[in-house]
Coordinates of C-alpha atoms and ligand atoms in Angstrom, one line a residue:
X1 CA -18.5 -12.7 8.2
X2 CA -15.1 -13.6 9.0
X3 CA -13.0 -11.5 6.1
X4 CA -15.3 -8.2 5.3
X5 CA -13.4 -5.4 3.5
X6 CA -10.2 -8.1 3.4
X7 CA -8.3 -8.4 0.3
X8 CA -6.8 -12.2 -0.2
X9 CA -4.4 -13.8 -2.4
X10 CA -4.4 -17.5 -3.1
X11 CA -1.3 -19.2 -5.2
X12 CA -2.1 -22.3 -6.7
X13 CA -6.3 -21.9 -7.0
X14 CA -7.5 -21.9 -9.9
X15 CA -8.0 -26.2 -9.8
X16 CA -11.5 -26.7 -9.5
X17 CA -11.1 -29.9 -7.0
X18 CA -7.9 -28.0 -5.1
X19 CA -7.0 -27.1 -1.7
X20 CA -6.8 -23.3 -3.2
X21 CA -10.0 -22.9 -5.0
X22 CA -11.6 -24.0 -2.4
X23 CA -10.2 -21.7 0.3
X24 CA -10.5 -19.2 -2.3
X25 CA -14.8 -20.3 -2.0
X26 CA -14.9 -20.2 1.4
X27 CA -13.1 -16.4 2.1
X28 CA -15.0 -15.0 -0.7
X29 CA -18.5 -16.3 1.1
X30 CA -17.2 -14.8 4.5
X31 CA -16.8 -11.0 2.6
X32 CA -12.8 -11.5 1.4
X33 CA -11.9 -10.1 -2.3
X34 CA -10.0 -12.5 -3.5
X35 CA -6.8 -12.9 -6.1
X36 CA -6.5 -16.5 -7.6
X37 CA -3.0 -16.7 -8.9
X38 CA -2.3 -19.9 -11.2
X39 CA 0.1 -20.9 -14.0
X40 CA -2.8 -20.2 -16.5
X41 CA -4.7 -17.1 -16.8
X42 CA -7.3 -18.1 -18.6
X43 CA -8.0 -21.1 -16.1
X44 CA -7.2 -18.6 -13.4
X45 CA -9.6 -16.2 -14.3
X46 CA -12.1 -18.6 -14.9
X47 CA -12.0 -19.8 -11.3
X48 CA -12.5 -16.2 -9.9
X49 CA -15.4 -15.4 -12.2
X50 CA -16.9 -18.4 -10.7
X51 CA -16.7 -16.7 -7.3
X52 CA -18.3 -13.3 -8.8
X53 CA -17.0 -10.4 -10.4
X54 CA -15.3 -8.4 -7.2
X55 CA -12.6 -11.0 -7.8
X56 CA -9.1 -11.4 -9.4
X57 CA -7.6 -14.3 -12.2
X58 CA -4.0 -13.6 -12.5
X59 CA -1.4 -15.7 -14.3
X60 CA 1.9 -16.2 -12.2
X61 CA 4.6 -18.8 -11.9
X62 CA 5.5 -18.7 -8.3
X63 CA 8.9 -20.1 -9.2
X64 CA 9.2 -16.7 -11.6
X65 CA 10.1 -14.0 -9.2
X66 CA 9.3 -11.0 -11.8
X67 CA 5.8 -12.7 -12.9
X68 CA 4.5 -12.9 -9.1
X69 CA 5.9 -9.1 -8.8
X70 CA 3.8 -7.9 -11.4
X71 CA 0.9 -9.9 -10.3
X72 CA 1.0 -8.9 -6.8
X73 CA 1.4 -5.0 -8.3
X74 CA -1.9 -5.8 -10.0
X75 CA -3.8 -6.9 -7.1
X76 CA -2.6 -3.9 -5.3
X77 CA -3.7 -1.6 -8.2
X78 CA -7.4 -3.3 -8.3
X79 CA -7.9 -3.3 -4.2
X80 CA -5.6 -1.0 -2.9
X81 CA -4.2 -3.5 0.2
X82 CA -3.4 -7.6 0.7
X83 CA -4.4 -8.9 4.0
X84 CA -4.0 -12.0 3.5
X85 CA -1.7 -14.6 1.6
X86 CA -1.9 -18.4 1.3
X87 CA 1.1 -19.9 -0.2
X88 CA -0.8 -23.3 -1.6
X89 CA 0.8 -23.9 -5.1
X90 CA 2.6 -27.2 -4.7
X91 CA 3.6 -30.2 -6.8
X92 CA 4.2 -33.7 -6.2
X93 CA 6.3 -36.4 -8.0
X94 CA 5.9 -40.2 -6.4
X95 CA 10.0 -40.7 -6.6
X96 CA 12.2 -42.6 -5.1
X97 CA 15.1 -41.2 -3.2
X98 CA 18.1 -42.7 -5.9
X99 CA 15.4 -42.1 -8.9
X100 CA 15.1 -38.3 -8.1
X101 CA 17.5 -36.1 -10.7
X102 CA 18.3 -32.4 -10.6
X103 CA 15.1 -31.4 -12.7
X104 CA 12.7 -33.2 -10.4
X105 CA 14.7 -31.7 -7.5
X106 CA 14.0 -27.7 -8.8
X107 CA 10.5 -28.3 -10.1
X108 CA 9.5 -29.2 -6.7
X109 CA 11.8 -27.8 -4.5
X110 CA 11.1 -24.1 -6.1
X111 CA 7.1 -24.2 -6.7
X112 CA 6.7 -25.3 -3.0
X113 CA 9.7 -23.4 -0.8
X114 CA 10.9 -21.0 -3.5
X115 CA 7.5 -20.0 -4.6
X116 CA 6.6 -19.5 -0.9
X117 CA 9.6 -17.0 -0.4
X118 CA 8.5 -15.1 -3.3
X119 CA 5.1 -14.6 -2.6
X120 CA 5.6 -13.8 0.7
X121 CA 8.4 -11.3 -0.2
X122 CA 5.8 -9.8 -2.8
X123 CA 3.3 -9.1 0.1
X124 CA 6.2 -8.0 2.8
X125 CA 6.2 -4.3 1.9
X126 CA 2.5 -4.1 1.7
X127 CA 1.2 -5.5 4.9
X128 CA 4.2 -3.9 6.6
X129 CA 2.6 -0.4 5.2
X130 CA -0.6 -1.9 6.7
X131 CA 0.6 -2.8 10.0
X132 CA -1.7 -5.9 9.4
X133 CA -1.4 -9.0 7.4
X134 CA -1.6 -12.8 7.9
X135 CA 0.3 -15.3 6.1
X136 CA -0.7 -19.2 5.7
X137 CA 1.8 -21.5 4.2
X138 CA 0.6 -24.7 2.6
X139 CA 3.1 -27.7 3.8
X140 CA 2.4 -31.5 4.1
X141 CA 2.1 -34.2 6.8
X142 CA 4.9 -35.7 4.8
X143 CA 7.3 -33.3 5.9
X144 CA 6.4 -34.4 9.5
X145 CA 6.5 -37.9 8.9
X146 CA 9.4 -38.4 6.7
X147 CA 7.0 -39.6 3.3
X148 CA 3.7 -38.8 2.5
X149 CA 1.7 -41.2 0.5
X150 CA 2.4 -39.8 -3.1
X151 CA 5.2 -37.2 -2.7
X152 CA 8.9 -38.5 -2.7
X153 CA 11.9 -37.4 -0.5
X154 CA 12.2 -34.4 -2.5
X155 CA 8.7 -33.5 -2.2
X156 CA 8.8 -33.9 2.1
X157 CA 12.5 -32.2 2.2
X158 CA 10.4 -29.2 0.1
X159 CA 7.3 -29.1 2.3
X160 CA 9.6 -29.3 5.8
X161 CA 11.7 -26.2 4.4
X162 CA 8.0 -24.0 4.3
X163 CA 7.5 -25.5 7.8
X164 CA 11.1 -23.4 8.5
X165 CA 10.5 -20.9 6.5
X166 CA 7.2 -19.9 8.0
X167 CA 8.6 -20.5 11.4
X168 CA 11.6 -17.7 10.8
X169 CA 9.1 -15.8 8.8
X170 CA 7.2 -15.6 11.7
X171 CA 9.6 -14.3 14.0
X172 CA 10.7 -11.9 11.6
X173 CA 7.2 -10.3 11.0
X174 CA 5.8 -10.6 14.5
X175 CA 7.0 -6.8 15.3
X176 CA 4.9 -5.7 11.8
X177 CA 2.0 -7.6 13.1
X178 CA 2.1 -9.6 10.5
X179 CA 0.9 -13.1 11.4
X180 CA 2.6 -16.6 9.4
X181 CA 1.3 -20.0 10.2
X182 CA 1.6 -23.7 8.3
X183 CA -0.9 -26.3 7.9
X184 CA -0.1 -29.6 7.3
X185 CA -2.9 -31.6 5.2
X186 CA -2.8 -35.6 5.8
X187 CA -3.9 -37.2 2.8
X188 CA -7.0 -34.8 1.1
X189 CA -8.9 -35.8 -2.1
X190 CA -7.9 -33.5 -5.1
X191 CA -6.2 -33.8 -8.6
X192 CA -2.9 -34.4 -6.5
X193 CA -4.2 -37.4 -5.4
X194 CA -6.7 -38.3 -8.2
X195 CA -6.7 -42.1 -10.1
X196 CA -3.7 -43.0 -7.8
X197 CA -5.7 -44.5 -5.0
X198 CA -6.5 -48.4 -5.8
X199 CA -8.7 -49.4 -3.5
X200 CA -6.0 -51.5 -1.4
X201 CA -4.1 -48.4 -0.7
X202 CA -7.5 -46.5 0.3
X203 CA -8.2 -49.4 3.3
X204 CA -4.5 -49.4 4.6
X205 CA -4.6 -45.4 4.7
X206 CA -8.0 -45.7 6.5
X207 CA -6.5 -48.1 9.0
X208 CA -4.2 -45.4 10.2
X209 CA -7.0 -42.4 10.4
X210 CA -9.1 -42.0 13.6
X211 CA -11.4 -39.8 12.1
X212 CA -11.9 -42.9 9.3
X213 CA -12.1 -40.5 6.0
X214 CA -9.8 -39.1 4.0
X215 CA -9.8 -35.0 4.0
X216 CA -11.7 -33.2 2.0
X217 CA -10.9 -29.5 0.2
X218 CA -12.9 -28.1 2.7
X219 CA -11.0 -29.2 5.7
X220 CA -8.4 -27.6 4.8
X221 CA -9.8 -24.4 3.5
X222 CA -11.6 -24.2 7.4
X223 CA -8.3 -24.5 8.8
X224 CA -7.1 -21.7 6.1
X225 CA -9.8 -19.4 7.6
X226 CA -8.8 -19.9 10.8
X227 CA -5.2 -18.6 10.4
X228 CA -5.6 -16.2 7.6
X229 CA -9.3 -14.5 10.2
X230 CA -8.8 -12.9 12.9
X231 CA -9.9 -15.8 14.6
X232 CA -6.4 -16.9 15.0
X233 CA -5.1 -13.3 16.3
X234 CA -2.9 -14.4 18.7
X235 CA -1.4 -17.4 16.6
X236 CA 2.0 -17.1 14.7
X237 CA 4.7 -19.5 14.2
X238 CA 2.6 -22.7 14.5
X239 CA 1.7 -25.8 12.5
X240 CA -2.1 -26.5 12.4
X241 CA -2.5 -30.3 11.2
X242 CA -5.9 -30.8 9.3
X243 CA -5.1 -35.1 9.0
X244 CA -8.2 -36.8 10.5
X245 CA -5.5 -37.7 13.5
X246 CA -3.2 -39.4 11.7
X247 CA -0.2 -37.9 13.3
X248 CA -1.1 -38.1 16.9
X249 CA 2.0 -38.3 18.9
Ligands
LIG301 P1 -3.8 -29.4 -7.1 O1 -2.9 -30.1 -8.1 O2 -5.2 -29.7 -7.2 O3 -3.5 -27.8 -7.2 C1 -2.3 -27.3 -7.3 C2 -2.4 -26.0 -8.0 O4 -1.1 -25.3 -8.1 C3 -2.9 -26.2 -9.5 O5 -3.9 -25.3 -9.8 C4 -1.6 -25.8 -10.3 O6 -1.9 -25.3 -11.6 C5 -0.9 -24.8 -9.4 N1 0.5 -24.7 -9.6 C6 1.4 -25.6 -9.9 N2 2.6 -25.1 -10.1 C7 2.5 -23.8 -10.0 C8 3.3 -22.7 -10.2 N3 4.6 -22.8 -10.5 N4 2.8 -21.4 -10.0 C9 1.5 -21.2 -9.7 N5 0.7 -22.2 -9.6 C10 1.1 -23.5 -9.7 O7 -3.2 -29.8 -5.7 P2 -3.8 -29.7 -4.2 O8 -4.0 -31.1 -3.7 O9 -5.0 -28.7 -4.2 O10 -2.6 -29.1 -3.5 C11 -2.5 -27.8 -3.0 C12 -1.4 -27.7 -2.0 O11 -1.6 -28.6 -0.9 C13 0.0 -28.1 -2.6 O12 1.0 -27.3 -2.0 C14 0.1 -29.5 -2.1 O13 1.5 -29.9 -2.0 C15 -0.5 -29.4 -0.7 N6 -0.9 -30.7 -0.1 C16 -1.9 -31.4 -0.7 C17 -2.3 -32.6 -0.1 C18 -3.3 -33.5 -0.7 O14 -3.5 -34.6 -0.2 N7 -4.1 -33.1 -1.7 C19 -1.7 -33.0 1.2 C20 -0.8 -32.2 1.7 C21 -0.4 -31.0 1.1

């Protein structure tokens, strides 16, 4: 098993279709404990029971600096050490660039790049103390291509500042040996994407995927194993697309 005796926290994973609950499946199968922080704690610790009783269900907004402090102080005081964090918790808005106002700007903006920041600065001291820790930050093919399929210029603008921030992150850390890496999902089939696909839009997204599927949960929770394992030791600073090829350039 890829993550025995490894303590993992997971933003964003208590959704039951999600990118986050599903990486959360997958480490806890290869030996992680893991800490499922979501804006609801009932919903949050109804995903970890689901996972068995060695894990965590914590209510945090990432946006809310002093609620993922306390949470990350909790998951500290159950295990004792964080090995790994994935910064997944994420919204979308389908906006267009003169239809987006200042409140659509901060919701997504700050539960994508701010809620990154403060994770990772909640984790910081402890993996330092380790001398160990591995950082994966959830971005977006539409901050590579300029526009995703449902996220607006806002959303791309938010998802390309966690491609920078993991980057300097990553330089920054590299002398703690503490590892930060991005992925960039394509398009992936969750509740972010749910009833928006008519079937139209499904054959013209096909048309530009080599691999001729959209991504499933799993995809990207693979790829999430892969950077947060030390499968990836020698990794930090890069973007790992998980897009079925549809940004080969
Ligand atoms: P999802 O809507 O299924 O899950 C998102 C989760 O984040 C939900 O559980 C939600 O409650 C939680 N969340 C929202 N705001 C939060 C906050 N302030 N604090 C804590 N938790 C919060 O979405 P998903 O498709 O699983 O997306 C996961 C991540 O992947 C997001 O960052 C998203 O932008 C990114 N992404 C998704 C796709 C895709 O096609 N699904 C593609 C590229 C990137």
């Amino acid at each position: 098993m890829l993550l025995n005796d490894k303590v993992a926290v997971i933003t964003g994973a208590a959704s039951a279709r999600g990118l986050g609950f599903a990486t959360a499946r997958l480490f806890a199968e290869q030996g992680a404990r893991v800490a499922i922080l979501d804006l609801d704690a009932d919903a949050a610790a109804a995903a970890a029971a689901q996972l068995g009783d060695q894990h965590l269900g914590l209510a945090a907004d990432v946006t809310n600096e002093h609620q993922v402090q306390q949470a990350i102080a909790e998951v500290i005081n159950r295990y004792g050490r964080i090995d790994v964090l994935v910064n997944n918790a994420g919204i979308t808005q389908p906006l267009k660039l003169m239809e987006i106002a200042q409140n659509n700007y901060d919701a997504v903006l700050d539960v994508s790049l701010r809620g990154t920041l403060l994770a990772s600065q909640a984790v910081i001291p402890t993996m330092r103390a380790q001398g160990s820790g591995s950082i994966v930050c959830i971005s977006s093919v539409s901050a590579q291509r300029g526009g995703g399929i449902f996220g607006g210029p806002h959303y791309s603008a938010a998802k390309a500042g966690v491609l920078g921030l993991a980057k300097a992150m990553a330089r920054e850390l590299g002398p703690d040996n503490i590892r930060v890496n991005a992925i960039t999902p394509g398009l992936i089939q969750t509740d972010i994407t749910a009833g928006k696909l008519t079937d139209e839009m499904r054959r013209n997204i096909l048309a530009g995927i080599p691999l001729n599927r959209l991504g499933d949960a799993l995809d990207v929770a693979r790829a999430a194993l892969f950077l947060g394992s030390d499968l990836s030791s020698y990794s930090t600073g890069i973007t790992l697309d998980v897009n079925g090829g549809m940004l080969i350039h």
